[in-house]
């Protein structure tokens, strides 16, 4: 089992799809282990997006994600990093399949609703950036034996 960092971006909050996104992960069988709403400080966004520093969309990206509160979450379960990315859809919502979050709620890359860690190392790094260890709950899913064989 593994963990991933999923963030509902300011447009996801403004569009009123926070509950829907959380519901999709819950319904799939993943376990919510951390959740908070916050106005992300610039320094946090600079660390979070350090791989994109210098790209032409970097400054607009920081402005977009810093433009309002976001909902930061951590989800746990088997293959949650890969499956979570599939549930999000392609980076460009126009290329996302209907049924994915971006494919259902977005149109352009610069307003693509949600973020998800793209690898195990990114997930570890991002969870550590956004949450203190005591903000992540270890709890047992009572339905676990009906979700996993
Ligand atoms: P995240 O889950 O948000 O990290 O998306 P991703 O992994 O699918 O994409 P990537 O890490 O390459 O880019 C991070 C974010 O930067 C994207 O989700 C977009 O919000 C934004 N972004 C990436 N490429 C572009 C671009 O060409 N134009 C604009 N406007 N934004 C971009
Ligand atoms: Mg990314």
mmCIF file with all atom_site columns, C-alpha atoms in Angstrom, residues 7-14 18 36-40 64-72 130:
data_model
loop_
_atom_site.group_PDB
_atom_site.id
_atom_site.type_symbol
_atom_site.label_atom_id
_atom_site.label_alt_id
_atom_site.label_comp_id
_atom_site.label_asym_id
_atom_site.label_entity_id
_atom_site.label_seq_id
_atom_site.pdbx_PDB_ins_code
_atom_site.Cartn_x
_atom_site.Cartn_y
_atom_site.Cartn_z
_atom_site.occupancy
_atom_site.B_iso_or_equiv
_atom_site.pdbx_formal_charge
_atom_site.auth_seq_id
_atom_site.auth_comp_id
_atom_site.auth_asym_id
_atom_site.auth_atom_id
_atom_site.pdbx_PDB_model_num
ATOM 1  C CA . UNK A 1 7   ? -4.610  18.890 -4.022  1.00 0.00 ? 7   UNK A CA 1
ATOM 2  C CA . UNK A 1 8   ? -7.825  20.552 -5.137  1.00 0.00 ? 8   UNK A CA 1
ATOM 3  C CA . UNK A 1 9   ? -6.647  23.775 -6.782  1.00 0.00 ? 9   UNK A CA 1
ATOM 4  C CA . UNK A 1 10  ? -8.344  27.188 -6.258  1.00 0.00 ? 10  UNK A CA 1
ATOM 5  C CA . UNK A 1 11  ? -10.507 26.682 -9.363  1.00 0.00 ? 11  UNK A CA 1
ATOM 6  C CA . UNK A 1 12  ? -11.729 23.342 -7.993  1.00 0.00 ? 12  UNK A CA 1
ATOM 7  C CA . UNK A 1 13  ? -12.716 25.103 -4.772  1.00 0.00 ? 13  UNK A CA 1
ATOM 8  C CA . UNK A 1 14  ? -14.432 27.966 -6.654  1.00 0.00 ? 14  UNK A CA 1
ATOM 9  C CA . UNK A 1 18  ? -14.355 19.644 -3.579  1.00 0.00 ? 18  UNK A CA 1
ATOM 10 C CA . UNK A 1 36  ? -6.901  20.605 5.217   1.00 0.00 ? 36  UNK A CA 1
ATOM 11 C CA . UNK A 1 37  ? -7.896  23.825 3.514   1.00 0.00 ? 37  UNK A CA 1
ATOM 12 C CA . UNK A 1 38  ? -5.269  26.530 3.354   1.00 0.00 ? 38  UNK A CA 1
ATOM 13 C CA . UNK A 1 39  ? -4.122  29.612 1.479   1.00 0.00 ? 39  UNK A CA 1
ATOM 14 C CA . UNK A 1 40  ? -0.769  28.241 0.275   1.00 0.00 ? 40  UNK A CA 1
ATOM 15 C CA . UNK A 1 64  ? -3.022  30.563 -10.164 1.00 0.00 ? 64  UNK A CA 1
ATOM 16 C CA . UNK A 1 65  ? -2.395  28.132 -7.314  1.00 0.00 ? 65  UNK A CA 1
ATOM 17 C CA . UNK A 1 66  ? -1.745  31.007 -4.879  1.00 0.00 ? 66  UNK A CA 1
ATOM 18 C CA . UNK A 1 67  ? -4.922  32.845 -5.910  1.00 0.00 ? 67  UNK A CA 1
ATOM 19 C CA . UNK A 1 68  ? -7.167  31.289 -3.281  1.00 0.00 ? 68  UNK A CA 1
ATOM 20 C CA . UNK A 1 69  ? -7.488  28.501 -0.775  1.00 0.00 ? 69  UNK A CA 1
ATOM 21 C CA . UNK A 1 70  ? -6.721  24.960 -1.866  1.00 0.00 ? 70  UNK A CA 1
ATOM 22 C CA . UNK A 1 71  ? -7.766  21.665 -0.297  1.00 0.00 ? 71  UNK A CA 1
ATOM 23 C CA . UNK A 1 72  ? -4.762  19.455 0.418   1.00 0.00 ? 72  UNK A CA 1
ATOM 24 C CA . UNK A 1 130 ? 2.209   20.035 2.929   1.00 0.00 ? 130 UNK A CA 1
#
